[in-house]
Structures are given as structure tokens and as C-alpha cells.
Amino acid sequence: MGKYHLKLYITGQTPRSENAIRNLREICTENLDEKYEIEIIDILEHPQLAEDERILATPTLIKSLPPPLRRLIGDLSETEKVLFGLDIRPCKM
Amino acid sequence: MVIDQLPSINDVKKLTTGIEGFDLISLGGLPIGRTTLVSGTAGSGKSVLAAQFLAEGIRQWNQSGVLVTFEEHPEDIRLNMASLGWDIPTWEAEGKWVFVDASPVYDEDSVVAGSYDLSALLVRIQHAIHKIQASRVAIDSLGAIFSQFQEVRIIRLELLRIATAMKSLKVTTVMTSEREQEYGHIARFGVEEFVADNVVILRNSLDEQIRHRTIEILKFRGTYHHKGEYPFTVVPGEGIVVVPLIAIKLNQQSSELRVTSGNSMLDTMCGGGIFRDSIILVSGATGTGKTLMVTEFIAGGYSQGERCLLLAFEESREQLYRNAKGWGIDYEKMEQSGALKIISTYPENATLEDHLATIKRQIENFKPNRLALDSISALERITTSKGFREFVIGIASFVKAHQVASLFTSTTPDLIGGKSVTDAHISTLTDSIVLLRYVEAQEQIRRAITVLKMRGSMHEKLIREFTIDGQGLHIGEPFGVDTHVLSGNQKI
């Protein structure tokens, strides 16, 4: 199985943004071994990227690889939904 | 409403929208730097109004605009608005128009996994505004965002943040929202109106089986506007045109200059011709000679070197040519010379609002010195009595403002006598009324003419007999005593 390409869009360094980053890192570490790349994009600095990806809500996580393309909204605190959304079968039950 | 007498609360400045008629009913446009909610049912014209607010800004004042679309894709909007004559792709290329595409992304599954807000939307709007230095923003339409995101609380908070941010950026914003009924809650979700300082309602109601579009300014916080519903129409190549009725000033400067009616005897009866900026109503039953009077009116103008516009709602161009020829007048030659333009159309081909808009365009483009409309009563059958009255006010004020000598004909339903709903509707708006009537006299049907009213001038009060032959209309001697033309009896 190929690498996971994950882009996390946040709006500024808010507590919610930080939660999302932390939650994402935890989920990846626990479930994806080393096979992932995370890119964090602050749309305050790159508003055009938000425009290109048509982001409305933040945080938004976009999984571009492996297919299919998936979009997750929220601070990723609901781990089961995140795993479901990313098509990951959890390692630890 | 007299604006001068209002106490001054001029702190709220307004931005001229450029939407015809709207700036009149809003007493100057939309409050600058504020958000105006435009609410209406499906198909009421919200999206057109939102886009037109931007388009007019670009077209008339070179003010850039941002369109935030929650529902339609930019590609669809470009296409739809092209039919209204707005070249959005060119404006985009020139940096005058930017889309913020917030339409739903259907080709991806999205999952909500935790708390979120919609601050990205605001960032994108701000980014777009900065990019082109926009002074106008349109958001169309809020309903779609409520179906994309379920949490009304988040959306309300976000809308408030957007409205506040727009204020601090000093941009003027139009937000559209759906409503379910023409008369009822302002907007579907009940939160939209709290976000906006101003509320405008668009309606598209069925009135006596005829579609009737109206616009109403419900509230302008801290400033004045005209109240009530005003009819509007959507004109191809132009967009929304509001018919402002009471906002129209009817006391246009009146001209002392007289022109010929086309019939020298009628000129004499009118005290020396008709005023250049006046409207004459010629009322008569079928066959009394109204169309002939129109023909002479046109020929009279033509002979003086005037430009003449003839709007025919009852007869085809060929019929008109033939009729005129019968009286020795060559419409065809006159049209070829460019001094006459005949527009023949059936009343049912369009709504009355559309007819009004078309007539205005024709007057603006052709710039006639005189206008004949035959007959105004034919237009009455395609609308309600209220709609008809609004039409008459609309056209009367327009031709007066443009100083077009106008003759309207009206067919009375009764052969004898002269009761007519139409006349009652429009008689107060016309300057002069000429009655053509059949009278029974000496076991014959004869024709009578009288000038009932001539605003601002002396006129003859006699009832004269007239005849029609191949040379035209010949006004003769007064009937004797005891003529009762209005009631149709002639006691001899």
C-alpha cells in the first residue's frame, strides 16, 4: 500500500487548529506506521490555496492519496470517524 | 413623500446601485458599507439582482465586485448572465470581477469528524476583496450553505462575522436568501435577517393568473426609503428594471411649445395645437376613427420633420400600411426615410412590465419627437387593473420626461355613450382627452368629436360633427342644441 498524502488546512494558530494537528499526528503515528506525509496549510498565509481547494470550513483534511480523494471536516477529535473517513482499519482496537 | 421635509439622518450614506428604478425607491441606493438581505422565493430574481449589483458597479463606475456563490457553479453563472448581456469572463480577466466558489463539492465524500467553523470562507472573501480592491460584494444564496452545513448556530455566527468584516472593509454587501412563501417569514432559516441591517423582498406572485414581480424594501436601518411593493421586470440585455411609480416626479417641466395634432381643425379646437410634452387620450368605440387620428398625428409630425414612433398593439404592419395608404399617407416611404418607426406586436407576446421596458428602450434609442400608442386598452387585457395603472403611470412619466408628444388611443366597450374602465384609469394622467363618439341623429349614426380636457390651455367646448372619407377626418359644424354625446342620445 502506497503512502498517505494528507493536507490539513487550518485558519491561524487557534486552539482548534492545534487540536486538529495533534489529533492528526496521533492517528497517523498509531495507524499508519511511517507511510504518510502531512502538509499543514494555514490559509491566513495562503488564502489562494483555500480558494483552489474550495475550502469553507476549517480545519479541513484532504486525503489525496491513496484514492479515493477524501475530505474531512473538523478538529479530528472523533477518531473513529477519522479512521472511517480515511479508510484506515485501526491497528489498536 | 417629500424628501426635503424629512429630519436629517444623513449619517448613513448610500451607494448608487445603478439598477434602474431601484435607486429611486431606495432614495439613493444601498447603505454603504452595510449588508442588505435580499429575500425571495425560488425564481423571484434574487440571483439576477445580486449579480446585477456587481455588474452595474463595473459598467457604470468601474467599481470591482466579488460574487460569493454557494449554490451555482461559476461556470453556470457566467453562462446565465451572458444572456443578460454581462460579459463576466472579460471582467474577470480585467480584474474587476472575482468569484469565491463556495458551491458544494459533490464529487468528494466529506465526513465531519470534530468541531469546525467557517472562518475559511471569510478569509477567502477578504482575499478576493483585496485582490481586486472590490467595493461591492454579493453572496448568493445563503440557503445553500444551510444545506451544506447542518449547524445553524455556526452558520449564524459566521454570517455575523462576515457582515462585520465587510463593514470594516467598507464594502457594500448584498446577501440573498430563500423564502418559502410570498407573504410570511422573511427568510427560511429565520436567522438571515438578523445579520443584515437592511432587508429587501422580491416577490413573484400570481395575481389574477398573471405573474407579477415586485420588489419591496422592508427595512433600511437608520435611513429612509420608499415603502410598498414596486413592480419590476427582467429585461434581456439589461437585467432588473424597477418601475418606481410614486417615486416618479409627475411635475416635469411643462412645455409651452405647441405642435400640430395632424388635423388643423382639431388644433383649433385645442386652442392652437397640442403641447410638445403632453399626452392626449383619444377615446372612442370601435370604428369611430381612432386609428385615423393616429395616422394624421403621425403624418402631421412627419410633415414638420419630427421623428415619429408608432406602437401598434392591434394591427399588423401590413394592415397599418394599407389603412394609411387608404388615406393617402405612405407609411412605407416614411419608414424608409428613417423618420418613422412602426413597432407592431401583440399584447400577449410579453408581460406588461416587459412591454413597458421595451417601449422605454425604443424611446431612448429612437429618440422620437412624437409617439402614438394604438391602443392602450389592448394592453389592459393582459394584466390586472393595478398592473395596468402602474403601466400607464410608468409610460406617462417616461414620455413626459423625454418630452415626447404622445397620443394614446382607448377603445370604449359601448358603441353609444362612453363608459370605460380604461378611461377612468388613465384620464387623470393624460393632459388632454379627445372623445370620438357615435350619436344617433335623424335616424342616422353620426360621429361626434369633442375636446373634453386640455390641461394648461383654453380649448373649445363644442361638440362637433365629423366625417371620414378617403382624404381623412373632417371636423365640421357643432351639433345643434341638446346634444348628449356623452350619454349617446341626440334629441332632435
XYZ file of N, CA and C in Angstrom, chain B residues 186-313:
384
model
N -39.557 36.189 6.710
C -38.668 36.898 5.799
C -37.762 35.926 5.064
N -37.201 34.985 5.815
C -36.299 34.038 5.175
C -36.459 32.681 5.841
N -36.013 31.647 5.154
C -36.316 30.282 5.547
C -35.781 29.904 6.912
N -34.563 30.297 7.210
C -33.928 29.792 8.413
C -34.093 30.723 9.608
N -34.714 31.870 9.360
C -35.053 32.734 10.480
C -33.859 33.425 11.118
N -32.681 33.255 10.573
C -31.529 33.927 11.168
C -30.970 34.992 10.230
N -31.281 34.844 8.943
C -30.642 35.696 7.952
C -30.897 37.176 8.220
N -32.136 37.492 8.597
C -32.472 38.910 8.708
C -31.796 39.587 9.890
N -31.316 38.783 10.858
C -30.655 39.404 11.998
C -29.229 39.800 11.661
N -28.720 39.218 10.600
C -27.366 39.504 10.184
C -27.300 40.827 9.414
N -28.405 41.127 8.737
C -28.379 42.250 7.805
C -29.023 43.496 8.416
N -28.474 44.645 8.064
C -29.055 45.912 8.506
C -30.302 46.238 7.699
N -30.331 45.703 6.490
C -31.380 46.097 5.557
C -32.000 44.857 4.932
N -33.288 44.938 4.681
C -33.975 43.787 4.091
C -34.790 44.240 2.885
N -34.579 43.542 1.778
C -35.346 43.787 0.553
C -36.034 42.473 0.180
N -37.314 42.554 -0.173
C -38.064 41.340 -0.520
C -38.404 41.374 -2.012
N -38.154 40.269 -2.680
C -38.586 40.129 -4.070
C -39.753 39.147 -4.105
N -40.771 39.496 -4.844
C -41.921 38.592 -4.944
C -42.215 38.278 -6.400
N -42.769 37.105 -6.571
C -43.138 36.653 -7.911
C -44.487 35.982 -7.756
N -45.527 36.768 -7.659
C -46.808 36.190 -7.263
C -47.760 36.098 -8.445
N -48.712 35.218 -8.276
C -49.751 35.076 -9.278
C -50.905 35.967 -8.865
N -51.240 36.893 -9.742
C -52.286 37.842 -9.433
C -53.282 37.769 -10.582
N -54.463 37.277 -10.300
C -55.448 37.064 -11.370
C -54.816 36.309 -12.532
N -54.099 35.254 -12.207
C -53.481 34.350 -13.183
C -52.381 34.998 -13.998
N -51.879 36.123 -13.547
C -50.778 36.750 -14.271
C -49.602 36.888 -13.312
N -48.428 36.480 -13.786
C -47.216 36.595 -12.974
C -46.891 38.059 -12.764
N -46.572 38.367 -11.538
C -46.360 39.755 -11.204
C -45.143 39.830 -10.295
N -44.074 40.417 -10.808
C -42.868 40.539 -9.994
C -42.856 41.881 -9.276
N -42.570 41.841 -7.985
C -42.459 43.103 -7.264
C -41.235 43.090 -6.351
N -40.815 44.291 -5.992
C -39.705 44.451 -5.060
C -40.164 45.392 -3.957
N -39.789 45.049 -2.733
C -40.192 45.882 -1.603
C -39.007 46.047 -0.663
N -38.736 47.272 -0.270
C -37.710 47.497 0.751
C -38.411 47.421 2.098
N -38.069 46.407 2.863
C -38.757 46.188 4.132
C -38.157 47.048 5.233
N -36.839 47.075 5.283
C -36.216 47.977 6.260
C -34.837 48.423 5.788
N -34.516 49.647 6.122
C -33.180 50.208 5.956
C -32.834 50.760 7.329
N -31.896 50.176 7.987
C -31.618 50.657 9.338
C -31.017 52.054 9.297
N -31.702 52.976 9.980
C -31.150 54.320 10.145
C -31.259 55.218 8.938
N -32.047 54.833 7.957
C -32.191 55.728 6.816
C -33.539 55.492 6.130
N -33.876 56.390 5.230
C -35.204 56.347 4.621
C -35.231 55.590 3.308
N -36.428 55.149 2.965
C -36.655 54.521 1.659
C -38.140 54.638 1.366
N -38.521 54.413 0.122
C -39.939 54.369 -0.201
C -40.511 53.031 0.246
N -41.755 53.080 0.722
C -42.375 51.853 1.233
C -43.303 51.254 0.196
N -43.551 49.968 0.344
C -44.515 49.298 -0.513
C -43.864 48.518 -1.643
N -44.700 47.797 -2.363
C -44.206 46.945 -3.438
C -44.179 47.704 -4.761
N -43.091 47.541 -5.484
C -42.964 48.166 -6.801
C -42.753 47.075 -7.842
N -43.454 47.169 -8.958
C -43.261 46.142 -9.983
C -41.889 46.239 -10.621
N -41.381 45.093 -11.018
C -40.135 45.126 -11.792
C -40.187 44.060 -12.862
N -39.275 44.168 -13.785
C -39.183 43.167 -14.843
C -37.721 42.873 -15.085
N -37.460 41.726 -15.698
C -36.092 41.381 -16.056
C -35.972 41.502 -17.570
N -35.172 42.452 -17.996
C -35.055 42.757 -19.421
C -33.810 42.083 -19.986
N -33.956 41.329 -21.076
C -32.763 40.728 -21.684
C -31.775 41.829 -22.080
N -30.524 41.575 -21.831
C -29.513 42.569 -22.180
C -29.398 43.679 -21.161
N -30.149 43.585 -20.098
C -30.146 44.687 -19.151
C -30.277 44.254 -17.691
N -31.171 43.310 -17.431
C -31.364 42.862 -16.058
C -32.637 43.431 -15.469
N -32.602 43.609 -14.154
C -33.792 44.060 -13.448
C -34.052 45.545 -13.697
N -35.286 45.863 -14.022
C -35.697 47.253 -14.168
C -36.909 47.443 -13.253
N -36.765 48.316 -12.272
C -37.856 48.561 -11.336
C -38.687 49.720 -11.870
N -40.013 49.566 -11.762
C -40.899 50.651 -12.188
C -41.274 51.440 -10.931
N -40.744 52.622 -10.793
C -40.804 53.268 -9.490
C -42.095 54.015 -9.144
N -43.059 54.115 -10.036
C -44.356 54.720 -9.728
C -44.291 55.987 -8.909
N -44.648 55.904 -7.620
C -44.787 57.144 -6.853
C -43.474 57.906 -6.748
N -42.398 57.176 -6.943
C -41.116 57.871 -6.851
C -40.872 58.751 -8.076
N -41.673 58.509 -9.106
C -41.517 59.325 -10.305
C -42.104 60.702 -10.044
N -41.387 61.690 -10.432
C -41.944 63.025 -10.298
C -42.852 63.295 -11.494
N -44.101 63.582 -11.209
C -45.023 63.821 -12.315
C -45.026 65.286 -12.745
N -44.402 66.127 -11.960
C -44.412 67.548 -12.313
C -43.203 67.927 -13.156
N -43.009 67.167 -14.225
C -41.918 67.515 -15.122
C -42.167 68.906 -15.688
N -41.099 69.528 -16.098
C -41.238 70.853 -16.672
C -42.196 70.775 -17.846
N -43.146 71.676 -17.899
C -44.085 71.568 -18.996
C -43.747 72.605 -20.056
N -43.975 72.180 -21.248
C -43.565 72.982 -22.384
C -44.706 73.893 -22.823
N -44.353 75.065 -23.255
C -45.336 75.989 -23.811
C -45.414 75.836 -25.323
N -44.474 75.045 -25.829
C -44.382 74.895 -27.267
C -45.500 73.990 -27.778
N -46.180 74.472 -28.807
C -47.271 73.658 -29.351
C -46.874 73.031 -30.671
N -47.387 71.844 -30.900
C -47.165 71.168 -32.176
C -48.520 70.772 -32.736
N -48.529 70.380 -33.994
C -49.814 70.070 -34.611
C -50.269 68.657 -34.266
N -51.559 68.495 -34.160
C -52.122 67.166 -33.929
C -52.227 66.400 -35.234
N -51.958 67.103 -36.324
C -52.102 66.476 -37.638
C -53.423 66.799 -38.296
N -54.288 67.430 -37.527
C -55.588 67.837 -38.076
C -55.794 69.287 -37.684
N -55.848 70.163 -38.669
C -55.819 71.594 -38.364
C -57.053 72.029 -37.570
N -58.192 71.383 -37.850
C -59.389 71.764 -37.122
C -59.289 71.333 -35.656
N -58.693 70.169 -35.457
C -58.509 69.713 -34.069
C -57.538 70.647 -33.337
N -56.505 71.096 -34.068
C -55.576 72.066 -33.471
C -56.336 73.305 -33.002
N -57.237 73.762 -33.844
C -58.026 74.941 -33.486
C -58.874 74.669 -32.247
N -59.486 73.481 -32.228
C -60.319 73.135 -31.070
C -59.493 73.088 -29.783
N -58.210 72.720 -29.937
C -57.324 72.618 -28.772
C -56.682 73.962 -28.422
N -57.081 74.998 -29.090
C -56.537 76.304 -28.761
C -55.213 76.570 -29.457
N -54.964 75.878 -30.573
C -53.760 76.187 -31.345
C -52.717 75.094 -31.352
N -53.166 73.873 -31.272
C -52.205 72.767 -31.299
C -52.054 72.125 -29.924
N -51.269 71.079 -29.892
C -51.074 70.371 -28.623
C -49.692 70.696 -28.074
N -49.552 70.579 -26.780
C -48.251 70.870 -26.169
C -47.255 69.765 -26.486
N -46.020 70.169 -26.647
C -44.996 69.233 -27.095
C -44.775 68.070 -26.123
N -44.949 68.333 -24.831
C -44.681 67.267 -23.866
C -45.967 66.741 -23.248
N -47.051 66.804 -23.999
C -48.318 66.399 -23.408
C -48.777 65.047 -23.945
N -49.701 64.474 -23.215
C -50.258 63.186 -23.609
C -51.741 63.385 -23.906
N -52.131 62.975 -25.112
C -53.535 63.079 -25.493
C -54.132 61.688 -25.474
N -55.287 61.583 -24.892
C -56.014 60.322 -24.930
C -57.168 60.485 -25.906
N -57.219 59.618 -26.891
C -58.339 59.631 -27.825
C -59.202 58.430 -27.506
N -60.405 58.703 -27.051
C -61.281 57.635 -26.591
C -62.466 57.504 -27.533
N -62.761 56.280 -27.932
C -63.910 56.088 -28.798
C -64.216 54.625 -29.008
N -65.431 54.351 -29.433
C -65.804 52.972 -29.711
C -65.113 52.519 -30.988
N -65.228 51.250 -31.256
C -64.569 50.703 -32.438
C -65.129 51.355 -33.705
N -64.255 51.740 -34.608
C -64.684 52.314 -35.872
C -64.980 53.793 -35.845
N -64.751 54.452 -34.742
C -65.065 55.881 -34.694
C -63.985 56.726 -35.354
N -62.809 56.160 -35.581
C -61.781 56.936 -36.273
C -60.516 57.157 -35.459
N -60.307 56.315 -34.459
C -59.125 56.493 -33.618
C -57.834 56.238 -34.397
N -57.848 55.146 -35.166
C -56.636 54.812 -35.913
C -56.350 55.877 -36.979
N -57.397 56.437 -37.535
C -57.212 57.541 -38.488
C -56.582 58.744 -37.790
N -57.056 58.994 -36.576
C -56.493 60.127 -35.841
C -55.013 59.889 -35.557
N -54.664 58.636 -35.265
C -53.259 58.272 -35.072
C -52.477 58.532 -36.362
N -53.054 58.116 -37.478
C -52.382 58.274 -38.769
C -52.129 59.747 -39.065
N -53.122 60.575 -38.790
C -52.941 62.012 -39.044
C -51.924 62.620 -38.079
N -51.938 62.106 -36.873
C -50.979 62.567 -35.855
C -49.549 62.273 -36.317
N -49.353 61.066 -36.828
C -48.023 60.674 -37.316
C -47.657 61.512 -38.549
N -48.607 61.597 -39.497
C -48.326 62.345 -40.729
C -48.053 63.812 -40.423
N -48.776 64.356 -39.448
C -48.572 65.753 -39.057
C -47.175 65.979 -38.514
N -46.709 65.043 -37.706
C -45.358 65.147 -37.164
C -44.321 65.007 -38.262
N -44.559 64.032 -39.126
C -43.621 63.759 -40.216
C -43.459 64.989 -41.111
N -44.596 65.648 -41.382
C -44.534 66.812 -42.281
C -43.752 67.959 -41.648
N -43.654 67.960 -40.328
C -42.881 69.002 -39.641
C -41.430 68.566 -39.408
N -41.073 67.426 -39.986
C -39.698 66.950 -39.825
C -39.427 66.292 -38.486
N -40.502 65.844 -37.795
C -40.302 65.190 -36.499
C -40.068 63.692 -36.682
N -39.436 63.120 -35.669
C -39.284 61.660 -35.643
C -40.499 61.071 -34.941
N -41.081 60.051 -35.541
C -42.337 59.508 -35.027
C -42.200 58.017 -34.732
N -42.728 57.628 -33.585
C -42.735 56.213 -33.201
C -44.186 55.771 -33.063
N -44.528 54.708 -33.765
C -45.890 54.190 -33.696
C -45.861 52.788 -33.096
N -46.503 52.621 -31.964
C -46.598 51.318 -31.317
C -48.005 50.783 -31.551
N -48.084 49.715 -32.308
C -49.396 49.183 -32.667
C -49.612 47.852 -31.971
N -50.663 47.754 -31.203
C -50.944 46.521 -30.482
C -52.187 45.816 -31.017
